[in-house]
Tab-separated table of C-alpha atoms in Angstrom:
chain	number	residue	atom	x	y	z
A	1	UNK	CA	18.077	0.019	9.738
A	2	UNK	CA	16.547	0.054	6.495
A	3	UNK	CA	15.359	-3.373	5.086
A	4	UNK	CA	16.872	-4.329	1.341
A	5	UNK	CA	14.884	-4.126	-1.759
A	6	UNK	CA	12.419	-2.764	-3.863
A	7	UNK	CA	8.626	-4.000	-5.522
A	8	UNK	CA	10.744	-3.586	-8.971
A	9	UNK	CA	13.227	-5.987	-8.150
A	10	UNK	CA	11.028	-8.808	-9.431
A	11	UNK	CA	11.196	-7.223	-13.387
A	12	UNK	CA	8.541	-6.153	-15.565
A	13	UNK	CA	6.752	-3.814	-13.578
A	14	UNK	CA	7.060	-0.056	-13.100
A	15	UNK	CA	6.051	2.159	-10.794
A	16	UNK	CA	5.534	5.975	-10.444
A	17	UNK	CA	4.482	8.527	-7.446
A	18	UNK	CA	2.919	12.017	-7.901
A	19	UNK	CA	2.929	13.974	-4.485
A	20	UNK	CA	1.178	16.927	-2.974
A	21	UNK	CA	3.426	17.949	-0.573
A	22	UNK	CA	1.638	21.280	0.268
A	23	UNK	CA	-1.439	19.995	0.723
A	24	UNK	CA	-0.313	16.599	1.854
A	25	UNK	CA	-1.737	13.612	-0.635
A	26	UNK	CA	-0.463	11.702	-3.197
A	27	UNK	CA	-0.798	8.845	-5.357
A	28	UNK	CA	0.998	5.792	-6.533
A	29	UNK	CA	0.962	3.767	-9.902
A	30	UNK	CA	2.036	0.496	-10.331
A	31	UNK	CA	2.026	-0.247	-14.281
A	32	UNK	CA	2.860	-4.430	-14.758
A	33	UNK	CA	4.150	-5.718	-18.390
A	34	UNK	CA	1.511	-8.037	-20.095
A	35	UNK	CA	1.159	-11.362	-19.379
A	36	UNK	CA	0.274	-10.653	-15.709
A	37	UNK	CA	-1.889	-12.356	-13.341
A	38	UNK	CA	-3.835	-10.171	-10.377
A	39	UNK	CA	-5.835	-10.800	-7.210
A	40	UNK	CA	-7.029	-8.927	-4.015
A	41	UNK	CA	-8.063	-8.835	-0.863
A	42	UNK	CA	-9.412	-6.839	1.142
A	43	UNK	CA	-10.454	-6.931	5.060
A	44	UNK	CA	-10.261	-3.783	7.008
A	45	UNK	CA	-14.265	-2.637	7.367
A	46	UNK	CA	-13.737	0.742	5.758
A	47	UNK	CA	-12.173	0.495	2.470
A	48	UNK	CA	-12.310	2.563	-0.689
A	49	UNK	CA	-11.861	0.291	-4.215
A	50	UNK	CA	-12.250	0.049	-7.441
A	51	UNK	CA	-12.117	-2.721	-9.995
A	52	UNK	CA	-11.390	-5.237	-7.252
A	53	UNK	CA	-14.499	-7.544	-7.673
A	54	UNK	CA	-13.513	-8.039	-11.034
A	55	UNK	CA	-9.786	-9.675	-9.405
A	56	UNK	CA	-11.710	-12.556	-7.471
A	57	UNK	CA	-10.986	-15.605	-9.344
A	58	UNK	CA	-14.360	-16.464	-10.513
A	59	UNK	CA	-14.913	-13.565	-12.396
A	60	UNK	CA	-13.309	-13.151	-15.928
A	61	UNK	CA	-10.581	-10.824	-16.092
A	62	UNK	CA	-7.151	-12.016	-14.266
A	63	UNK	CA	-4.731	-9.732	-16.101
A	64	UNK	CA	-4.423	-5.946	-15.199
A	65	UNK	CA	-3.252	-2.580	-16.830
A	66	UNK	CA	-2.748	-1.080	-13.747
A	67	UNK	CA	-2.781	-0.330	-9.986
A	68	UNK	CA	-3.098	2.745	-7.791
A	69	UNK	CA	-2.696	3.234	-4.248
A	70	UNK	CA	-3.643	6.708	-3.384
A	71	UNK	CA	-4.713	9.116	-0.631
A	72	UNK	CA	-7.861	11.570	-1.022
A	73	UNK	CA	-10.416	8.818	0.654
A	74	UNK	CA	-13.243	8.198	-1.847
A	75	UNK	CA	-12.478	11.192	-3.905
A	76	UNK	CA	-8.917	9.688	-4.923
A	77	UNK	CA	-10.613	7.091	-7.010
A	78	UNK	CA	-11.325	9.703	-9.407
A	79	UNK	CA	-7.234	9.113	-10.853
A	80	UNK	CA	-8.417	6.111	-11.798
A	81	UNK	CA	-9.810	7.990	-15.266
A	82	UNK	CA	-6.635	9.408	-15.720
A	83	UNK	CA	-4.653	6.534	-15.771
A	84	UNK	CA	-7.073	4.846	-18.367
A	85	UNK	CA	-6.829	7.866	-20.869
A	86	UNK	CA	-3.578	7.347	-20.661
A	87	UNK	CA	-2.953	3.845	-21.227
A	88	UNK	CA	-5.535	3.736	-23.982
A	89	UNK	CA	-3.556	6.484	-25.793
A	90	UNK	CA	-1.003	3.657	-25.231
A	91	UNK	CA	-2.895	1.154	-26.608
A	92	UNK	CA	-3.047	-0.920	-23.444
A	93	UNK	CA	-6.384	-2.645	-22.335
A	94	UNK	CA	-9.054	-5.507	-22.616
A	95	UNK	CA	-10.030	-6.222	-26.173
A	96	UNK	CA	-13.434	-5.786	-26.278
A	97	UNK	CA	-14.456	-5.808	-30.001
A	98	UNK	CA	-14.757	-2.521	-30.431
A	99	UNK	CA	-11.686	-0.977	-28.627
A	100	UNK	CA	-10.174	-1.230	-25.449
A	101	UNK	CA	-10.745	-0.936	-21.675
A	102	UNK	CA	-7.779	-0.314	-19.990
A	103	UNK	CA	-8.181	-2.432	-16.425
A	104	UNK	CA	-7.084	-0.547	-13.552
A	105	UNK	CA	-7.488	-1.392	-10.000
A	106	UNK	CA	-7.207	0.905	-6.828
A	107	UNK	CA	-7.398	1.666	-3.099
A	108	UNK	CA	-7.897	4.519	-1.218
A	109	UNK	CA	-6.426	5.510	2.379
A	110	UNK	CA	-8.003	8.532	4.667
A	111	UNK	CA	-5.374	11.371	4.486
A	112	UNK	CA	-7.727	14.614	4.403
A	113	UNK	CA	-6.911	15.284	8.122
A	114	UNK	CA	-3.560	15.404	7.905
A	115	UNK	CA	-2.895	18.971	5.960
A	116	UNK	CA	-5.554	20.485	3.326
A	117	UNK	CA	-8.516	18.083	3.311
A	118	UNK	CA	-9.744	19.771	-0.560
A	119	UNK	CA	-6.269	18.589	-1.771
A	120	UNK	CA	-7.177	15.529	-3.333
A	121	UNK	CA	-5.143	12.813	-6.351
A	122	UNK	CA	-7.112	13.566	-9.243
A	123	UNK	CA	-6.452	12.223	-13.068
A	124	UNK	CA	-3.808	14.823	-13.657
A	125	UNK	CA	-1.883	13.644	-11.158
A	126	UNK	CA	-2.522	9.767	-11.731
A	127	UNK	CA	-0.788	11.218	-15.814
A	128	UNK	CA	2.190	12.363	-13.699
A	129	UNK	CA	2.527	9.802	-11.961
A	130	UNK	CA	2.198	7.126	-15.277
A	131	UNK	CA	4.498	9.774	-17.234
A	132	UNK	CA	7.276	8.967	-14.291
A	133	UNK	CA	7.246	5.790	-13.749
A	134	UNK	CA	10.029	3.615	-14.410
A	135	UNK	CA	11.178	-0.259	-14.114
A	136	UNK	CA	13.989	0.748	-11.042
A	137	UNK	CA	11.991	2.930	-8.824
A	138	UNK	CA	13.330	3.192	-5.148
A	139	UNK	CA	11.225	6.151	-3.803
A	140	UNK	CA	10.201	5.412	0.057
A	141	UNK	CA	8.857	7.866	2.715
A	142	UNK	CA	6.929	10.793	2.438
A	143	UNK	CA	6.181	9.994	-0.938
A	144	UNK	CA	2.841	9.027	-3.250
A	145	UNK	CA	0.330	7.339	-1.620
A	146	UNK	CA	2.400	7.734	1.657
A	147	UNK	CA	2.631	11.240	1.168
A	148	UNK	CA	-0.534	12.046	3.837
A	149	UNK	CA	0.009	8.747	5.524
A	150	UNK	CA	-0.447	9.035	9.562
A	151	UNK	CA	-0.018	5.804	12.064
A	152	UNK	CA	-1.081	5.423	16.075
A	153	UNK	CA	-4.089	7.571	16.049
A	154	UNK	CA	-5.987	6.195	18.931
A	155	UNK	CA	-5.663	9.159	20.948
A	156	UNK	CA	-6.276	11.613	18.331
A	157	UNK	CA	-4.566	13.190	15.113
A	158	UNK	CA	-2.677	15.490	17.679
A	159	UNK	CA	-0.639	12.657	19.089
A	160	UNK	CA	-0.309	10.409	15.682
A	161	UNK	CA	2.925	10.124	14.322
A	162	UNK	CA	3.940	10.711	10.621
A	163	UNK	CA	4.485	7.706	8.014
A	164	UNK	CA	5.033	6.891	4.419
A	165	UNK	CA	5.188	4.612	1.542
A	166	UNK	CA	7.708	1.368	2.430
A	167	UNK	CA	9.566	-0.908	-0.151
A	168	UNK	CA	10.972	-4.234	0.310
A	169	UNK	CA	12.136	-7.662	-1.392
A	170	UNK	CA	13.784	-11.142	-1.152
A	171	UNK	CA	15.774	-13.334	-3.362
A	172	UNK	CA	15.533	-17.247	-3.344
A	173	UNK	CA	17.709	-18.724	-6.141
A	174	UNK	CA	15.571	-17.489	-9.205
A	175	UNK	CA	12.561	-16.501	-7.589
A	176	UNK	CA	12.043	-12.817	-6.552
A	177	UNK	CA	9.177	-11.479	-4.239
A	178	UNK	CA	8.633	-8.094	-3.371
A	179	UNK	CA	6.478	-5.884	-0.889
A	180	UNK	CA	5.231	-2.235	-1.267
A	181	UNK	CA	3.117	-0.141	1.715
A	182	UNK	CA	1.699	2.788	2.473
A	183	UNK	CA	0.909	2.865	6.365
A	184	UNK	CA	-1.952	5.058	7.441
A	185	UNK	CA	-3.153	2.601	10.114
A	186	UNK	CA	-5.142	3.219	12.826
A	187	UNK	CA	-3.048	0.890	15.120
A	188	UNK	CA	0.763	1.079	16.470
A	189	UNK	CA	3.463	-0.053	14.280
A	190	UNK	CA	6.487	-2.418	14.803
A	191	UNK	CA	9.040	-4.094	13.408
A	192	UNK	CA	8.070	-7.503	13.800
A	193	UNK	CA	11.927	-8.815	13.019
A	194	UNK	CA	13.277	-7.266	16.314
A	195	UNK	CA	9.834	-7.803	18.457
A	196	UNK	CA	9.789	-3.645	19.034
A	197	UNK	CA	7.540	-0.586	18.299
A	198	UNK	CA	8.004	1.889	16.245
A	199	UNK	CA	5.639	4.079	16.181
A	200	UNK	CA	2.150	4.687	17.650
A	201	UNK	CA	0.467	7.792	19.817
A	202	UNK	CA	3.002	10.008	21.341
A	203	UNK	CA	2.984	11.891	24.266
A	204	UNK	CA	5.242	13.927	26.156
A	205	UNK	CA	7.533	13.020	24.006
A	206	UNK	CA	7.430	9.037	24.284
A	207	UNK	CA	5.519	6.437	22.229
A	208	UNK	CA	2.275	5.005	23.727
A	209	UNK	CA	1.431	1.736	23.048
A	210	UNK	CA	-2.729	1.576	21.997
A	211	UNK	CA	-3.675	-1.994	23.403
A	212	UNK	CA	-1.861	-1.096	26.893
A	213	UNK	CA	-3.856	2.350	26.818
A	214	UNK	CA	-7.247	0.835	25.461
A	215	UNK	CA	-9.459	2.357	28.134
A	216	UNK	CA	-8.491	5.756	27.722
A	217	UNK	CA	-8.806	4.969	23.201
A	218	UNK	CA	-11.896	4.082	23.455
A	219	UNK	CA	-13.302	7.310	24.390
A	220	UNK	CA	-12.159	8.591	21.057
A	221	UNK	CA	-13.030	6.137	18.867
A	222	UNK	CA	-15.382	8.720	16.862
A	223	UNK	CA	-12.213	10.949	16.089
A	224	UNK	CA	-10.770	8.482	14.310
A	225	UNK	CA	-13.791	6.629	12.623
A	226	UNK	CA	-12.868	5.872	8.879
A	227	UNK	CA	-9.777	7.805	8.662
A	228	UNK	CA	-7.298	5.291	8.292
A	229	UNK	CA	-6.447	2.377	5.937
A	230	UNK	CA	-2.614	0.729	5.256
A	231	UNK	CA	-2.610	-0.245	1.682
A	232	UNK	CA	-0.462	-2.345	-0.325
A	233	UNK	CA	0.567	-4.630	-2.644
A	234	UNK	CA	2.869	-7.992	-3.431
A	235	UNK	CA	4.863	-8.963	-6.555
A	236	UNK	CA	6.552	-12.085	-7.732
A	237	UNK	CA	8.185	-13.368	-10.982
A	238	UNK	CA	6.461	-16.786	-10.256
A	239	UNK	CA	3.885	-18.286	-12.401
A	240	UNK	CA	0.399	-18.191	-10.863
A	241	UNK	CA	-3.594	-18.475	-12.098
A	242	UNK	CA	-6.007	-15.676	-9.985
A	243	UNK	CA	-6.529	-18.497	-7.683
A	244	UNK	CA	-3.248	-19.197	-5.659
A	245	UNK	CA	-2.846	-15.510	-6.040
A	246	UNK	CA	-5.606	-14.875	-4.021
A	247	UNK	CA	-4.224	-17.468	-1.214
A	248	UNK	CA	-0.585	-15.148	-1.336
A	249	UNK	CA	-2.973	-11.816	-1.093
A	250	UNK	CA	-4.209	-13.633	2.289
A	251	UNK	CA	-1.306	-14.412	3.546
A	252	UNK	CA	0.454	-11.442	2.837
A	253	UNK	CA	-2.030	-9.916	5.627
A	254	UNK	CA	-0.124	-11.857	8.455
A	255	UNK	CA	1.997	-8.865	7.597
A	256	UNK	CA	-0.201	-6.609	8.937
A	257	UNK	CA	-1.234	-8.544	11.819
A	258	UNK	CA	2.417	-9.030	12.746
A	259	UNK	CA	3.206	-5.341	12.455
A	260	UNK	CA	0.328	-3.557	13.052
A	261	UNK	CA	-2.065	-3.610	16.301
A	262	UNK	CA	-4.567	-2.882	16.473
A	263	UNK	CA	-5.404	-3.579	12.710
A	264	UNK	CA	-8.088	-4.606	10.007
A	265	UNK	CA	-10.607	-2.674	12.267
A	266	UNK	CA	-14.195	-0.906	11.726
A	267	UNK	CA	-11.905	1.720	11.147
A	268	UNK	CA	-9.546	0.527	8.123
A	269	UNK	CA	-10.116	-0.499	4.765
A	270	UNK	CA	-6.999	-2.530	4.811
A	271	UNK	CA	-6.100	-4.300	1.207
A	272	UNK	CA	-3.370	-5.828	-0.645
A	273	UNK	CA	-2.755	-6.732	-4.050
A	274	UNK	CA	-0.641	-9.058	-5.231
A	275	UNK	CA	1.027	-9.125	-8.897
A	276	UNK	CA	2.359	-12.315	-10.684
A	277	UNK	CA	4.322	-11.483	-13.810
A	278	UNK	CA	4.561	-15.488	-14.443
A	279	UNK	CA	8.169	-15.995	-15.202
A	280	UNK	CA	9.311	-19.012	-13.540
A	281	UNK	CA	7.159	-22.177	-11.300
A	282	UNK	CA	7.645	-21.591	-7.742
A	283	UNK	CA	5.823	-23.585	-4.243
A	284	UNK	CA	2.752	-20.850	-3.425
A	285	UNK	CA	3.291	-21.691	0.112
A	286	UNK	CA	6.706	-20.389	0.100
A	287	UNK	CA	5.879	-17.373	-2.419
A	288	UNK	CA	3.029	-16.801	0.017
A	289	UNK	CA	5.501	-16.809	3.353
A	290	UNK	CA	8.352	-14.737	1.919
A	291	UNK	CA	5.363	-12.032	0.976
A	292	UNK	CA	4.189	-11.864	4.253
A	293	UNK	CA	7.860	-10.945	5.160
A	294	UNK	CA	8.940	-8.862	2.462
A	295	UNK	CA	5.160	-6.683	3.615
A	296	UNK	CA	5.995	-6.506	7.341
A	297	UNK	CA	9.444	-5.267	5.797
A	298	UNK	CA	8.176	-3.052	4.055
A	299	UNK	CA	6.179	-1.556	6.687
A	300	UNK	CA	8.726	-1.501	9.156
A	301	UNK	CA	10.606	0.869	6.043
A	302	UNK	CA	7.619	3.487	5.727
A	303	UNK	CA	8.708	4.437	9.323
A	304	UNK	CA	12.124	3.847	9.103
A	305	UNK	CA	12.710	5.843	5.788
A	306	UNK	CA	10.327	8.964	7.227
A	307	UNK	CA	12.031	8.825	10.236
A	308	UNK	CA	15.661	9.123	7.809
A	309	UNK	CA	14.238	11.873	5.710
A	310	UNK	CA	12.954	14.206	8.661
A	311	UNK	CA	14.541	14.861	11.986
A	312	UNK	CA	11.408	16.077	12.984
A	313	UNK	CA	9.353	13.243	11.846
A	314	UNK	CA	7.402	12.422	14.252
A	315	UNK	CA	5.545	15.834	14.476
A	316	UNK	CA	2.663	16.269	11.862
């Protein structure tokens, strides 16, 4: 079963994908309407950013012009220039006396191993993907950033499983708050909801789980050494400053710990945004809980919708 609901479903932000299917990489663009407030955070021990110092809530900038969530490791972050051509052609950026800076923030997964490791998200792609994007987007699965995304690779890329991008949101009265994924951990995946796995290393034709197999991971720890990362982000239509944005960003990570295990390791750069677009007042303890539910939704839907699209799916 699918989970209901999209990151759009809170209003005033688009989003677009441009995919690489052949060579298996992809990016994601999230473009929110003005008046926006952004934070971070970030705690796997391997991540790939950009533009995500400026989020914390000291510094000065708390609006943003854009997101991306994209494959291509380190070399991804180069569709970051892309997307600010384009949205200064738009007129959309920072004032800064003289012009505008167009504020876009990113992070990178590890995809390379999956199919062509030179196919990479570049600025032409991050265009595409800006060109496409619309306010009612309901792309999941192979898709985007998901498009090289791989989960349970303890025992090697040979026994991980395919996964995707995942979409998800909730509805309380007036207030809306959504979830968007791409899964490329390192760990197992489940569907914390029903208590059961749903994906992880498979062999013979069944699906290990890491943690009871430990012993026999740790040998091959250095096969899978930076090449993960599940990255993702969190949207509301609730009014919040950088500062209790930040405190949602952290609690939308019980996501992750609920669905993925092992996670946040020396081996992922795990990171979640979170976007306000400050339309009604809303309790950030509840805003914060229903995000951590909407994400583990929404991860539970990158494997759910691959699994939908692809008989096959769990062969890379």
């Amino acid at each position: 079963m699918i989970y209901e609901g999209f990151l759009t479903d809170v209003g005033g932000i688009k989003l677009g994908h441009a995919s690489d299917f052949k060579g298996g990489t992809g990016l994601s663009v999230i473009i929110p309407d003005s008046g926006n407030t952004a934070a971070v955070e970030v705690r796997g021990s391997a991540p790939g950013t950009r533009e995500t110092d400026l989020l914390s809530p000291i510094n000065q900038v708390s609006e943003v012009n854009g997101i991306i969530l994209s494959g291509g490791s380190a070399y991804g972050l180069d569709a970051a220039s892309g997307l600010m051509e384009a949205l200064e052609k738009d007129g959309r950026g920072f004032d800064v006396g003289c012009g505008i800076v167009p504020i876009v923030s990113q992070a990178v997964l590890f995809d390379m191993a999956y199919k062509d490791p030179k196919a990479r998200p570049d600025a032409k792609m991050a265009k595409l993907a800006y060109e496409n994007a619309s306010y009612d987007n309901k792309d999941q699965g192979i898709i985007g950033a998901g498009t090289g995304a791989t989960v349970g690779k303890g025992l090697g890329m040979d026994k991980a499983m395919k996964s995707g991008l995942g979409q998800a949101s909730m509805k309380l009265g007036k207030l809306v708050v959504s979830a968007m994924v791409c899964v490329n951990a390192f760990g197992d995946i489940f569907d914390y909801e029903k208590g059961i796995q749903i994906a992880g290393p498979k062999v013979d034709g069944k699906i290990i789980n890491t943690m009871e197999n430990i012993g026999k991971i740790a040998q091959s720890f250095s096969e899978v050494e930076g090449k993960n990362t599940t990255i993702g982000l969190v949207a509301t239509n609730a009014i919040f400053d950088k500062t209790k944005l930040t405190k949602i960003c952290q609690m939308s990570h019980d996501a992750y710990a609920r669905s993925i295990n092992p996670v946040h390791t020396m081996f992922d750069g795990d990171t979640i945004f979170a976007l306000a677009t400050n339309k009604i007042a809303a309790d950030v303890n509840i805003v914060g809980a229903l995000s951590a539910k909407v994400m583990s939704r929404a991860i539970a839907n990158a494997i759910y919708k691959v699994n939908e699209q692809s008989s096959n799916s769990y062969n890379l």
